[in-house]
mmCIF file of C-alpha atoms in Angstrom:
data_model
loop_
_atom_site.group_PDB
_atom_site.id
_atom_site.type_symbol
_atom_site.label_atom_id
_atom_site.label_comp_id
_atom_site.label_asym_id
_atom_site.label_seq_id
_atom_site.Cartn_x
_atom_site.Cartn_y
_atom_site.Cartn_z
ATOM 1 C CA MET A 1 32.436 -50.401 -26.760
ATOM 2 C CA ARG A 2 28.719 -49.803 -26.316
ATOM 3 C CA GLY A 3 27.421 -52.285 -28.881
ATOM 4 C CA THR A 4 27.139 -55.004 -26.222
ATOM 5 C CA PHE A 5 23.709 -53.954 -24.970
ATOM 6 C CA PRO A 6 20.513 -53.233 -26.918
ATOM 7 C CA ARG A 7 19.516 -49.572 -27.113
ATOM 8 C CA LEU A 8 17.457 -48.621 -24.056
ATOM 9 C CA GLU A 9 14.955 -45.754 -23.689
ATOM 10 C CA ALA A 10 12.234 -44.647 -21.279
ATOM 11 C CA ILE A 11 8.615 -43.912 -22.260
ATOM 12 C CA TYR A 12 5.997 -42.497 -19.914
ATOM 13 C CA ASP A 13 2.628 -44.321 -20.094
ATOM 14 C CA PRO A 14 0.201 -44.300 -17.122
ATOM 15 C CA ASN A 15 -1.449 -47.471 -18.501
ATOM 16 C CA ARG A 16 1.699 -49.550 -18.707
ATOM 17 C CA LYS A 17 1.843 -53.285 -17.922
ATOM 18 C CA ASN A 18 3.988 -54.679 -15.113
ATOM 19 C CA ASP A 19 6.781 -56.581 -16.872
ATOM 20 C CA THR A 20 9.734 -55.647 -14.638
ATOM 21 C CA ARG A 21 10.356 -54.788 -10.997
ATOM 22 C CA TYR A 22 13.504 -52.898 -11.925
ATOM 23 C CA GLY A 23 12.430 -50.194 -14.370
ATOM 24 C CA GLY A 24 14.953 -47.821 -12.801
ATOM 25 C CA VAL A 25 17.741 -49.975 -14.225
ATOM 26 C CA ILE A 26 17.583 -47.593 -17.180
ATOM 27 C CA ILE A 27 19.136 -44.932 -14.892
ATOM 28 C CA LEU A 28 21.933 -47.260 -13.805
ATOM 29 C CA LYS A 29 22.546 -48.156 -17.455
ATOM 30 C CA ARG A 30 22.724 -44.452 -18.317
ATOM 31 C CA MET A 31 25.341 -43.973 -15.585
ATOM 32 C CA TRP A 32 27.173 -47.075 -16.838
ATOM 33 C CA ASP A 33 27.410 -45.519 -20.299
ATOM 34 C CA TYR A 34 28.206 -42.063 -18.880
ATOM 35 C CA LEU A 35 31.380 -43.495 -17.289
ATOM 36 C CA ASP A 36 31.978 -45.707 -20.347
ATOM 37 C CA CYS A 37 32.243 -48.770 -18.105
ATOM 38 C CA ASP A 38 32.384 -51.261 -20.988
ATOM 39 C CA ARG A 39 35.576 -49.571 -22.180
ATOM 40 C CA LEU A 40 37.032 -49.524 -18.665
ATOM 41 C CA ILE A 41 36.388 -53.250 -18.291
ATOM 42 C CA SER A 42 37.995 -53.976 -21.647
ATOM 43 C CA SER A 43 40.988 -51.730 -20.844
ATOM 44 C CA ALA A 44 41.513 -53.629 -17.579
ATOM 45 C CA GLY A 45 41.881 -56.803 -19.623
ATOM 46 C CA ILE A 46 38.708 -58.387 -18.264
ATOM 47 C CA ARG A 47 37.330 -60.727 -20.893
ATOM 48 C CA LYS A 48 34.082 -62.503 -21.699
ATOM 49 C CA ARG A 49 33.135 -65.817 -20.142
ATOM 50 C CA SER A 50 31.293 -68.661 -21.907
ATOM 51 C CA GLY A 51 30.578 -66.342 -24.832
ATOM 52 C CA VAL A 52 28.890 -63.678 -22.680
ATOM 53 C CA PRO A 53 30.523 -60.219 -23.023
ATOM 54 C CA ALA A 54 32.423 -59.100 -19.932
ATOM 55 C CA GLY A 55 30.489 -55.824 -19.828
ATOM 56 C CA CYS A 56 27.170 -57.680 -19.592
ATOM 57 C CA LEU A 57 28.405 -59.947 -16.802
ATOM 58 C CA ALA A 58 29.856 -56.991 -14.889
ATOM 59 C CA PHE A 59 26.661 -54.967 -15.313
ATOM 60 C CA ASN A 60 24.637 -57.940 -14.085
ATOM 61 C CA TYR A 61 26.813 -58.140 -10.968
ATOM 62 C CA ALA A 62 26.603 -54.366 -10.496
ATOM 63 C CA LEU A 63 22.811 -54.811 -10.275
ATOM 64 C CA LYS A 64 23.199 -57.247 -7.373
ATOM 65 C CA PRO A 65 22.576 -54.585 -4.660
ATOM 66 C CA MET A 66 19.560 -53.222 -6.556
ATOM 67 C CA MET A 67 17.981 -56.664 -6.458
ATOM 68 C CA ASP A 68 18.974 -57.294 -2.826
ATOM 69 C CA ALA A 69 20.467 -60.510 -4.111
ATOM 70 C CA GLY A 70 22.907 -61.643 -1.446
ATOM 71 C CA SER A 71 24.396 -64.355 -3.633
ATOM 72 C CA ILE A 72 25.197 -65.071 -7.283
ATOM 73 C CA ARG A 73 22.488 -67.729 -7.289
ATOM 74 C CA ARG A 74 19.902 -65.088 -6.418
ATOM 75 C CA VAL A 75 21.313 -62.662 -8.989
ATOM 76 C CA ASN A 76 20.847 -65.312 -11.643
ATOM 77 C CA ALA A 77 17.345 -66.279 -10.488
ATOM 78 C CA ARG A 78 16.087 -62.686 -10.330
ATOM 79 C CA THR A 79 17.641 -61.835 -13.685
ATOM 80 C CA ARG A 80 15.959 -64.819 -15.331
ATOM 81 C CA GLY A 81 12.633 -63.927 -13.737
ATOM 82 C CA ASP A 82 12.553 -60.328 -14.990
ATOM 83 C CA GLN A 83 11.568 -59.446 -18.547
ATOM 84 C CA LEU A 84 13.722 -56.302 -18.753
ATOM 85 C CA LEU A 85 16.859 -57.934 -17.372
ATOM 86 C CA GLN A 86 16.351 -60.984 -19.569
ATOM 87 C CA ALA A 87 16.195 -58.771 -22.658
ATOM 88 C CA LEU A 88 19.069 -56.532 -21.570
ATOM 89 C CA ILE A 89 21.579 -59.159 -20.445
ATOM 90 C CA PRO A 90 22.412 -62.226 -22.593
ATOM 91 C CA GLY A 91 21.286 -65.476 -21.024
ATOM 92 C CA HIS A 92 23.842 -67.221 -18.830
ATOM 93 C CA ASP A 93 23.753 -69.566 -15.894
ATOM 94 C CA GLN A 94 24.943 -69.123 -12.337
ATOM 95 C CA SER A 95 28.267 -70.846 -13.003
ATOM 96 C CA THR A 96 29.140 -68.349 -15.767
ATOM 97 C CA LEU A 97 28.903 -65.384 -13.399
ATOM 98 C CA ASN A 98 30.719 -67.384 -10.723
ATOM 99 C CA ARG A 99 33.617 -68.184 -13.032
ATOM 100 C CA PHE A 100 33.700 -64.572 -14.179
ATOM 101 C CA LEU A 101 34.219 -63.341 -10.609
ATOM 102 C CA ASN A 102 36.752 -66.069 -9.899
ATOM 103 C CA GLY A 103 38.704 -65.518 -13.113
ATOM 104 C CA THR A 104 42.309 -64.351 -13.123
ATOM 105 C CA HIS A 105 41.545 -60.732 -13.987
ATOM 106 C CA ASP A 106 43.263 -57.549 -12.808
ATOM 107 C CA TRP A 107 40.356 -56.145 -10.806
ATOM 108 C CA GLU A 108 42.533 -53.539 -9.108
ATOM 109 C CA ALA A 109 43.283 -52.122 -12.561
ATOM 110 C CA LEU A 110 39.533 -51.714 -13.116
ATOM 111 C CA ASN A 111 39.212 -49.821 -9.827
ATOM 112 C CA ASP A 112 42.089 -47.526 -10.822
ATOM 113 C CA LEU A 113 40.485 -46.914 -14.221
ATOM 114 C CA ARG A 114 37.164 -46.042 -12.539
ATOM 115 C CA ILE A 115 38.889 -43.416 -10.385
ATOM 116 C CA GLN A 116 40.835 -42.023 -13.344
ATOM 117 C CA GLU A 117 37.679 -41.787 -15.457
ATOM 118 C CA LEU A 118 35.921 -39.858 -12.705
ATOM 119 C CA GLN A 119 38.796 -37.341 -12.640
ATOM 120 C CA LYS A 120 38.505 -36.677 -16.385
ATOM 121 C CA ARG A 121 34.975 -35.305 -16.117
ATOM 122 C CA ARG A 122 34.109 -31.835 -14.871
ATOM 123 C CA ARG A 123 31.068 -33.020 -12.945
ATOM 124 C CA THR A 124 32.688 -35.973 -11.216
ATOM 125 C CA ARG A 125 36.324 -34.995 -10.660
ATOM 126 C CA ALA A 126 37.657 -34.533 -7.147
ATOM 127 C CA LEU A 127 38.093 -30.854 -6.297
ATOM 128 C CA GLU A 128 41.239 -29.481 -4.664
ATOM 129 C CA GLU A 129 39.118 -28.238 -1.747
ATOM 130 C CA GLY A 130 37.336 -31.586 -1.453
ATOM 131 C CA LEU A 131 37.860 -34.020 1.406
ATOM 132 C CA ILE A 132 39.498 -37.447 1.455
ATOM 133 C CA VAL A 133 38.306 -39.589 4.346
ATOM 134 C CA LEU A 134 40.543 -42.405 5.594
ATOM 135 C CA ASP A 135 39.000 -45.199 7.624
ATOM 136 C CA ASP A 136 38.527 -48.940 7.723
ATOM 137 C CA VAL A 137 35.596 -51.299 8.105
ATOM 138 C CA VAL A 138 35.496 -54.817 9.510
ATOM 139 C CA ILE A 139 33.555 -57.394 7.506
ATOM 140 C CA ARG A 140 32.494 -60.301 9.685
ATOM 141 C CA LYS A 141 32.500 -63.774 8.075
ATOM 142 C CA THR A 142 32.195 -67.312 9.414
ATOM 143 C CA GLY A 143 34.033 -69.381 6.794
ATOM 144 C CA GLU A 144 37.336 -70.433 8.311
ATOM 145 C CA ARG A 145 38.482 -71.813 4.952
ATOM 146 C CA MET A 146 38.146 -68.478 3.185
ATOM 147 C CA GLU A 147 41.512 -67.425 1.796
ATOM 148 C CA LYS A 148 43.454 -64.897 3.942
ATOM 149 C CA ILE A 149 40.667 -64.609 6.506
ATOM 150 C CA ALA A 150 41.874 -63.786 10.018
ATOM 151 C CA TYR A 151 40.779 -62.635 13.434
ATOM 152 C CA VAL A 152 40.611 -58.838 13.292
ATOM 153 C CA TRP A 153 39.747 -56.317 15.969
ATOM 154 C CA ASP A 154 36.183 -55.037 15.698
ATOM 155 C CA PRO A 155 35.718 -51.785 17.685
ATOM 156 C CA VAL A 156 31.930 -52.160 17.535
ATOM 157 C CA ALA A 157 31.960 -55.661 19.013
ATOM 158 C CA GLY A 158 34.843 -54.757 21.322
ATOM 159 C CA LYS A 159 36.680 -57.962 20.489
ATOM 160 C CA ALA A 160 38.495 -59.814 17.723
ATOM 161 C CA ILE A 161 36.188 -61.461 15.213
ATOM 162 C CA LEU A 162 36.740 -63.678 12.196
ATOM 163 C CA GLY A 163 36.636 -61.633 9.026
ATOM 164 C CA TYR A 164 38.413 -59.039 6.919
ATOM 165 C CA ASP A 165 39.602 -55.492 7.672
ATOM 166 C CA LEU A 166 39.159 -53.176 4.684
ATOM 167 C CA VAL A 167 41.073 -49.865 4.590
ATOM 168 C CA VAL A 168 39.416 -47.278 2.332
ATOM 169 C CA LEU A 169 39.969 -43.771 1.018
ATOM 170 C CA TYR A 170 36.679 -42.034 0.213
ATOM 171 C CA TYR A 171 36.176 -38.698 -1.570
ATOM 172 C CA THR A 172 33.460 -36.133 -0.875
ATOM 173 C CA ASP A 173 32.564 -32.507 -1.469
ATOM 174 C CA GLY A 174 29.331 -30.537 -1.246
ATOM 175 C CA GLU A 175 27.742 -32.303 -4.227
ATOM 176 C CA LYS A 176 29.211 -35.748 -4.704
ATOM 177 C CA SER A 177 30.964 -38.587 -2.973
ATOM 178 C CA TYR A 178 32.448 -41.909 -4.024
ATOM 179 C CA PRO A 179 35.028 -44.470 -2.859
ATOM 180 C CA LEU A 180 38.590 -44.150 -4.096
ATOM 181 C CA ASN A 181 41.166 -46.889 -3.605
ATOM 182 C CA PHE A 182 41.271 -49.592 -0.947
ATOM 183 C CA ALA A 183 43.363 -52.413 0.493
ATOM 184 C CA TYR A 184 42.729 -55.322 2.826
ATOM 185 C CA LYS A 185 44.780 -55.560 5.991
ATOM 186 C CA LEU A 186 46.436 -58.979 5.990
ATOM 187 C CA LYS A 187 48.859 -60.709 8.330
ATOM 188 C CA GLU A 188 51.835 -59.398 6.372
ATOM 189 C CA ASN A 189 50.888 -55.708 6.448
ATOM 190 C CA ASP A 190 49.462 -53.045 8.776
ATOM 191 C CA ARG A 191 46.823 -50.334 8.425
ATOM 192 C CA ILE A 192 49.232 -47.385 8.688
ATOM 193 C CA SER A 193 51.432 -48.714 5.882
ATOM 194 C CA LEU A 194 48.345 -49.428 3.783
ATOM 195 C CA ALA A 195 47.039 -45.891 4.373
ATOM 196 C CA ILE A 196 50.376 -44.444 3.200
ATOM 197 C CA GLN A 197 50.325 -46.701 0.151
ATOM 198 C CA LEU A 198 46.772 -45.667 -0.753
ATOM 199 C CA ALA A 199 47.446 -41.941 -0.254
ATOM 200 C CA GLY A 200 50.639 -42.220 -2.285
ATOM 201 C CA GLY A 201 48.679 -43.607 -5.225
ATOM 202 C CA LEU A 202 46.195 -40.726 -5.455
ATOM 203 C CA GLY A 203 48.401 -38.453 -7.548
ATOM 204 C CA GLY A 204 48.875 -41.101 -10.220
ATOM 205 C CA LEU A 205 45.100 -41.528 -10.377
ATOM 206 C CA GLY A 206 44.595 -37.823 -11.021
ATOM 207 C CA VAL A 207 42.899 -37.028 -7.697
ATOM 208 C CA GLU A 208 43.491 -33.342 -6.910
ATOM 209 C CA ALA A 209 41.910 -33.183 -3.428
ATOM 210 C CA ARG A 210 44.616 -32.169 -0.935
ATOM 211 C CA ARG A 211 43.055 -32.687 2.502
ATOM 212 C CA VAL A 212 42.844 -35.999 4.381
ATOM 213 C CA VAL A 213 40.826 -36.537 7.565
ATOM 214 C CA PHE A 214 40.976 -39.565 9.868
ATOM 215 C CA ASP A 215 40.275 -40.676 13.410
ATOM 216 C CA ALA A 216 42.677 -40.911 16.361
ATOM 217 C CA TRP A 217 43.657 -44.519 15.597
ATOM 218 C CA TYR A 218 45.441 -43.382 12.409
ATOM 219 C CA PHE A 219 47.216 -40.484 14.123
ATOM 220 C CA ALA A 220 50.704 -41.934 13.758
ATOM 221 C CA LEU A 221 53.917 -40.001 13.085
ATOM 222 C CA LYS A 222 54.687 -42.345 10.199
ATOM 223 C CA LEU A 223 51.414 -41.468 8.463
ATOM 224 C CA VAL A 224 51.301 -37.691 9.026
ATOM 225 C CA THR A 225 54.950 -37.375 7.990
ATOM 226 C CA ALA A 226 54.227 -39.315 4.806
ATOM 227 C CA LEU A 227 51.164 -37.170 4.054
ATOM 228 C CA ARG A 228 53.262 -34.019 4.443
ATOM 229 C CA GLY A 229 55.803 -35.468 2.023
ATOM 230 C CA LEU A 230 53.000 -36.070 -0.480
ATOM 231 C CA GLY A 231 51.867 -32.455 -0.211
ATOM 232 C CA LEU A 232 48.626 -33.410 1.564
ATOM 233 C CA SER A 233 47.250 -31.591 4.591
ATOM 234 C CA TRP A 234 45.554 -33.577 7.343
ATOM 235 C CA VAL A 235 43.074 -33.233 10.200
ATOM 236 C CA THR A 236 42.598 -35.720 13.004
ATOM 237 C CA ARG A 237 41.699 -36.154 16.669
ATOM 238 C CA SER A 238 44.332 -36.775 19.328
ATOM 239 C CA LYS A 239 44.125 -39.406 22.015
ATOM 240 C CA ARG A 240 44.184 -37.828 25.451
ATOM 241 C CA ASN A 241 47.580 -39.241 26.425
ATOM 242 C CA ARG A 242 49.508 -37.976 23.397
ATOM 243 C CA LEU A 243 52.327 -35.561 24.200
ATOM 244 C CA PHE A 244 52.711 -32.068 22.735
ATOM 245 C CA ILE A 245 55.008 -29.170 23.515
ATOM 246 C CA VAL A 246 53.166 -25.901 24.236
ATOM 247 C CA ASP A 247 55.118 -22.772 25.211
ATOM 248 C CA GLY A 248 58.149 -24.917 25.982
ATOM 249 C CA ALA A 249 56.291 -27.289 28.323
ATOM 250 C CA THR A 250 55.611 -30.944 27.482
ATOM 251 C CA VAL A 251 51.936 -31.662 28.143
ATOM 252 C CA HIS A 252 49.364 -34.348 27.414
ATOM 253 C CA ALA A 253 46.435 -33.624 25.107
ATOM 254 C CA GLU A 254 44.187 -33.949 28.165
ATOM 255 C CA GLU A 255 46.000 -31.034 29.820
ATOM 256 C CA ILE A 256 45.526 -28.857 26.733
ATOM 257 C CA ILE A 257 41.802 -29.652 26.754
ATOM 258 C CA ARG A 258 41.517 -28.654 30.424
ATOM 259 C CA SER A 259 43.681 -25.547 30.096
ATOM 260 C CA GLY A 260 41.007 -23.386 28.485
ATOM 261 C CA ILE A 261 42.997 -22.998 25.260
ATOM 262 C CA ARG A 262 40.727 -22.894 22.218
ATOM 263 C CA GLU A 263 43.417 -23.109 19.585
ATOM 264 C CA ALA A 264 47.183 -22.790 19.509
ATOM 265 C CA VAL A 265 50.311 -23.758 17.634
ATOM 266 C CA ALA A 266 52.122 -26.603 19.380
ATOM 267 C CA GLN A 267 55.078 -28.859 18.656
ATOM 268 C CA LEU A 268 54.365 -32.502 17.888
ATOM 269 C CA PRO A 269 57.537 -34.370 18.939
ATOM 270 C CA GLY A 270 59.121 -36.088 15.971
ATOM 271 C CA TYR A 271 57.074 -34.039 13.471
ATOM 272 C CA GLY A 272 57.209 -30.294 14.108
ATOM 273 C CA PRO A 273 54.640 -27.503 14.488
ATOM 274 C CA VAL A 274 50.926 -28.339 14.336
ATOM 275 C CA LYS A 275 47.750 -26.459 15.127
ATOM 276 C CA VAL A 276 45.661 -27.826 18.028
ATOM 277 C CA VAL A 277 41.985 -26.944 18.460
ATOM 278 C CA VAL A 278 39.713 -27.822 21.388
ATOM 279 C CA ALA A 279 36.136 -28.566 20.289
ATOM 280 C CA GLU A 280 32.930 -30.275 21.358
ATOM 281 C CA ILE A 281 32.631 -33.499 19.364
ATOM 282 C CA ASN A 282 29.734 -35.829 20.177
ATOM 283 C CA ASP A 283 29.132 -33.967 23.480
ATOM 284 C CA LYS A 284 32.743 -34.433 24.594
ATOM 285 C CA ARG A 285 35.647 -31.995 24.548
ATOM 286 C CA ARG A 286 38.247 -33.260 22.126
ATOM 287 C CA LEU A 287 41.639 -32.087 20.898
ATOM 288 C CA LEU A 288 41.760 -31.799 17.116
ATOM 289 C CA VAL A 289 45.084 -31.509 15.328
ATOM 290 C CA THR A 290 46.135 -30.426 11.844
ATOM 291 C CA GLY A 291 49.423 -30.013 10.061
ATOM 292 C CA ASP A 292 48.016 -26.985 8.195
ATOM 293 C CA LEU A 293 48.968 -24.025 10.383
ATOM 294 C CA GLN A 294 46.958 -21.640 8.184
ATOM 295 C CA MET A 295 43.662 -23.438 8.731
ATOM 296 C CA LYS A 296 41.291 -21.582 11.021
ATOM 297 C CA GLY A 297 40.011 -23.355 14.114
ATOM 298 C CA LYS A 298 36.388 -23.321 12.921
ATOM 299 C CA GLU A 299 37.421 -24.938 9.659
ATOM 300 C CA VAL A 300 39.356 -27.656 11.488
ATOM 301 C CA VAL A 301 36.253 -28.464 13.535
ATOM 302 C CA LYS A 302 34.011 -28.482 10.452
ATOM 303 C CA VAL A 303 36.324 -30.815 8.541
ATOM 304 C CA TYR A 304 36.503 -33.278 11.417
ATOM 305 C CA ARG A 305 32.748 -33.173 12.020
ATOM 306 C CA ASP A 306 32.165 -33.705 8.309
ATOM 307 C CA ARG A 307 34.073 -36.949 8.635
ATOM 308 C CA PHE A 308 31.335 -38.406 10.847
ATOM 309 C CA GLN A 309 28.646 -37.345 8.392
ATOM 310 C CA ILE A 310 30.581 -38.951 5.561
ATOM 311 C CA ASP A 311 32.274 -42.176 6.592
ATOM 312 C CA ASN A 312 29.567 -43.491 8.921
ATOM 313 C CA PRO A 313 26.867 -43.394 6.184
ATOM 314 C CA PHE A 314 29.363 -44.660 3.589
ATOM 315 C CA PHE A 315 30.310 -47.790 5.496
ATOM 316 C CA ARG A 316 26.760 -48.348 6.696
ATOM 317 C CA ASP A 317 25.363 -48.038 3.180
ATOM 318 C CA SER A 318 28.179 -50.112 1.686
ATOM 319 C CA LYS A 319 27.321 -53.035 3.945
ATOM 320 C CA GLN A 320 23.559 -52.624 4.308
ATOM 321 C CA GLU A 321 22.563 -51.241 0.911
ATOM 322 C CA MET A 322 25.381 -52.020 -1.545
ATOM 323 C CA GLY A 323 26.187 -55.567 -0.449
ATOM 324 C CA LEU A 324 29.842 -55.045 0.461
ATOM 325 C CA ALA A 325 29.673 -57.903 2.977
ATOM 326 C CA ASP A 326 27.536 -60.164 0.758
ATOM 327 C CA PHE A 327 30.134 -62.524 -0.623
ATOM 328 C CA HIS A 328 30.608 -66.227 -0.093
ATOM 329 C CA THR A 329 33.743 -66.980 -2.072
ATOM 330 C CA ARG A 330 36.767 -68.770 -0.652
ATOM 331 C CA ARG A 331 39.210 -67.189 -3.096
ATOM 332 C CA PHE A 332 40.764 -63.861 -2.144
ATOM 333 C CA SER A 333 40.979 -62.812 -5.803
ATOM 334 C CA ALA A 334 37.182 -63.151 -6.045
ATOM 335 C CA LEU A 335 36.833 -61.039 -2.890
ATOM 336 C CA MET A 336 38.867 -58.322 -4.629
ATOM 337 C CA ALA A 337 36.558 -58.608 -7.652
ATOM 338 C CA HIS A 338 33.494 -58.322 -5.419
ATOM 339 C CA THR A 339 34.899 -55.242 -3.649
ATOM 340 C CA VAL A 340 35.756 -53.485 -6.924
ATOM 341 C CA MET A 341 32.269 -54.195 -8.299
ATOM 342 C CA SER A 342 30.632 -53.104 -5.036
ATOM 343 C CA PHE A 343 32.497 -49.772 -5.207
ATOM 344 C CA LEU A 344 31.562 -49.395 -8.878
ATOM 345 C CA SER A 345 27.880 -49.953 -8.008
ATOM 346 C CA HIS A 346 28.172 -47.464 -5.144
ATOM 347 C CA THR A 347 29.673 -44.889 -7.526
ATOM 348 C CA LEU A 348 26.974 -45.348 -10.172
ATOM 349 C CA VAL A 349 24.151 -44.955 -7.662
ATOM 350 C CA SER A 350 25.601 -42.075 -5.634
ATOM 351 C CA LEU A 351 26.513 -40.000 -8.709
ATOM 352 C CA VAL A 352 22.908 -40.064 -9.924
ATOM 353 C CA LYS A 353 22.433 -37.175 -7.473
ATOM 354 C CA LEU A 354 24.521 -34.948 -9.739
ATOM 355 C CA PHE A 355 21.715 -34.875 -12.281
ATOM 356 C CA ASP A 356 18.913 -33.817 -9.918
ATOM 357 C CA ARG A 357 19.789 -31.502 -7.019
ATOM 358 C CA GLY A 358 16.594 -32.554 -5.266
ATOM 359 C CA LEU A 359 18.311 -35.888 -4.606
ATOM 360 C CA LEU A 360 21.368 -34.486 -2.787
ATOM 361 C CA ASP A 361 19.964 -35.260 0.680
ATOM 362 C CA LYS A 362 18.594 -38.688 -0.281
ATOM 363 C CA THR A 363 20.220 -41.847 1.062
ATOM 364 C CA LEU A 364 21.319 -44.746 -1.081
ATOM 365 C CA GLY A 365 18.505 -46.769 0.454
ATOM 366 C CA TRP A 366 15.980 -44.165 -0.705
ATOM 367 C CA LEU A 367 17.440 -44.146 -4.215
ATOM 368 C CA LYS A 368 17.259 -47.928 -4.433
ATOM 369 C CA GLU A 369 13.664 -48.085 -3.237
ATOM 370 C CA ASN A 370 12.256 -45.081 -5.109
ATOM 371 C CA LEU A 371 14.272 -44.995 -8.315
ATOM 372 C CA PHE A 372 15.660 -48.381 -9.188
ATOM 373 C CA ARG A 373 12.894 -50.656 -7.937
ATOM 374 C CA ALA A 374 10.303 -49.231 -10.296
ATOM 375 C CA VAL A 375 7.551 -51.540 -11.553
ATOM 376 C CA ALA A 376 7.296 -50.880 -15.289
ATOM 377 C CA GLY A 377 6.412 -52.312 -18.658
ATOM 378 C CA VAL A 378 8.879 -53.432 -21.328
ATOM 379 C CA ARG A 379 8.517 -53.590 -25.090
ATOM 380 C CA ARG A 380 10.664 -53.777 -28.190
ATOM 381 C CA ALA A 381 11.072 -50.445 -29.937
ATOM 382 C CA GLY A 382 13.082 -49.677 -33.052
ATOM 383 C CA GLY A 383 15.545 -52.512 -32.603
ATOM 384 C CA GLY A 384 16.046 -51.682 -28.923
ATOM 385 C CA LEU A 385 14.127 -51.789 -25.649
ATOM 386 C CA ALA A 386 11.654 -49.301 -24.198
ATOM 387 C CA VAL A 387 10.873 -49.164 -20.477
ATOM 388 C CA ILE A 388 7.280 -48.025 -20.023
ATOM 389 C CA LEU A 389 7.000 -45.920 -16.865
ATOM 390 C CA GLY A 390 3.632 -45.176 -15.260
ATOM 391 C CA ARG A 391 2.283 -42.696 -12.734
ATOM 392 C CA GLY A 392 4.640 -41.830 -9.879
ATOM 393 C CA LEU A 393 7.751 -42.593 -11.943
ATOM 394 C CA GLU A 394 8.184 -39.219 -13.608
ATOM 395 C CA LEU A 395 11.517 -38.743 -11.790
ATOM 396 C CA VAL A 396 12.875 -41.953 -13.294
ATOM 397 C CA SER A 397 11.812 -40.752 -16.739
ATOM 398 C CA SER A 398 13.346 -37.277 -16.341
ATOM 399 C CA LEU A 399 16.627 -38.639 -14.911
ATOM 400 C CA SER A 400 16.972 -41.088 -17.783
ATOM 401 C CA ARG A 401 16.920 -38.089 -20.145
ATOM 402 C CA ALA A 402 19.143 -35.855 -17.964
ATOM 403 C CA ILE A 403 22.134 -38.200 -17.791
ATOM 404 C CA PRO A 404 24.311 -37.767 -20.904
ATOM 405 C CA THR A 405 25.632 -40.901 -22.594
#
């Protein structure tokens, strides 16, 4: 499945010419081959368009965030204007990529295959002790004719805005992180049901992580009961007016916080025993709750605090760096395609960190600016392409050799 692209290699030369602004694309291509993305695209039944292989069109769209191209028109213009991208991706016009995204393909199957492929590899698989973060993000749009668009509540704006509400499960551990499955909240469904649906699909995708963390909004009996039935533990924060039973007395979460209790086993009406832990979160005393009675209080606090360090950067980077909100299509099927490709791009970029531990604390914005946007030379070499990397780009050169293909 890898015969679509010309062979690509990196050569260090401090006297190189400036033929491309995106010399670091060689790293993204290495990651593309590492996950065997051409095969995944073919297995999902996604086919070529206007004679251009589907893998090439998908790779071109995956580069969209690297080029800060907010539209397909800009993707096409910047691809045509770059010597490396011109040589790497067969020539096609804007309408070809547009029709590719709007085609009747099973994009959700591609997302499932991405997750399954990640679980097959020792370096990228989700660990049992890893963390699954549940949350949603509102994507503001202005096109009233966009299919299935609606007014959705935006907690940041404090009001309903026109757009889409995307519910996401996101995996992380000490070394890696990537988005899992997702669903859009529409008029005919609700976020709790979608969260249960997404969590229920994890086993079939091979995800072994067993702990889910979410904010107070998702703390619903329907969800935590379903998670227990799936064999998943959970950690969340309670709203202050939720009722618990402690030592036979029915009390609000606020009363537990004020009581001086640090941690205790309480009864959650309609569910059963839970552990409650009082902790300082964002300079406020909060009541954290878990269904895992064996979890120590300090661990409960760490898991919940980790959520803020994980989902806030993920959603911020997805919108600001990976172009999650940069779509202009009216068709909902094309929005699904865009979301799947955005999550694939996010995965390719974030997993680069696995091959250089010095990158673990780097943001996606840093990786884009310092790795992928590398001014370099390009030349034909042995029937393939060579990217000529100059001074200051030694990391790009070493990473291109470190990633197995």
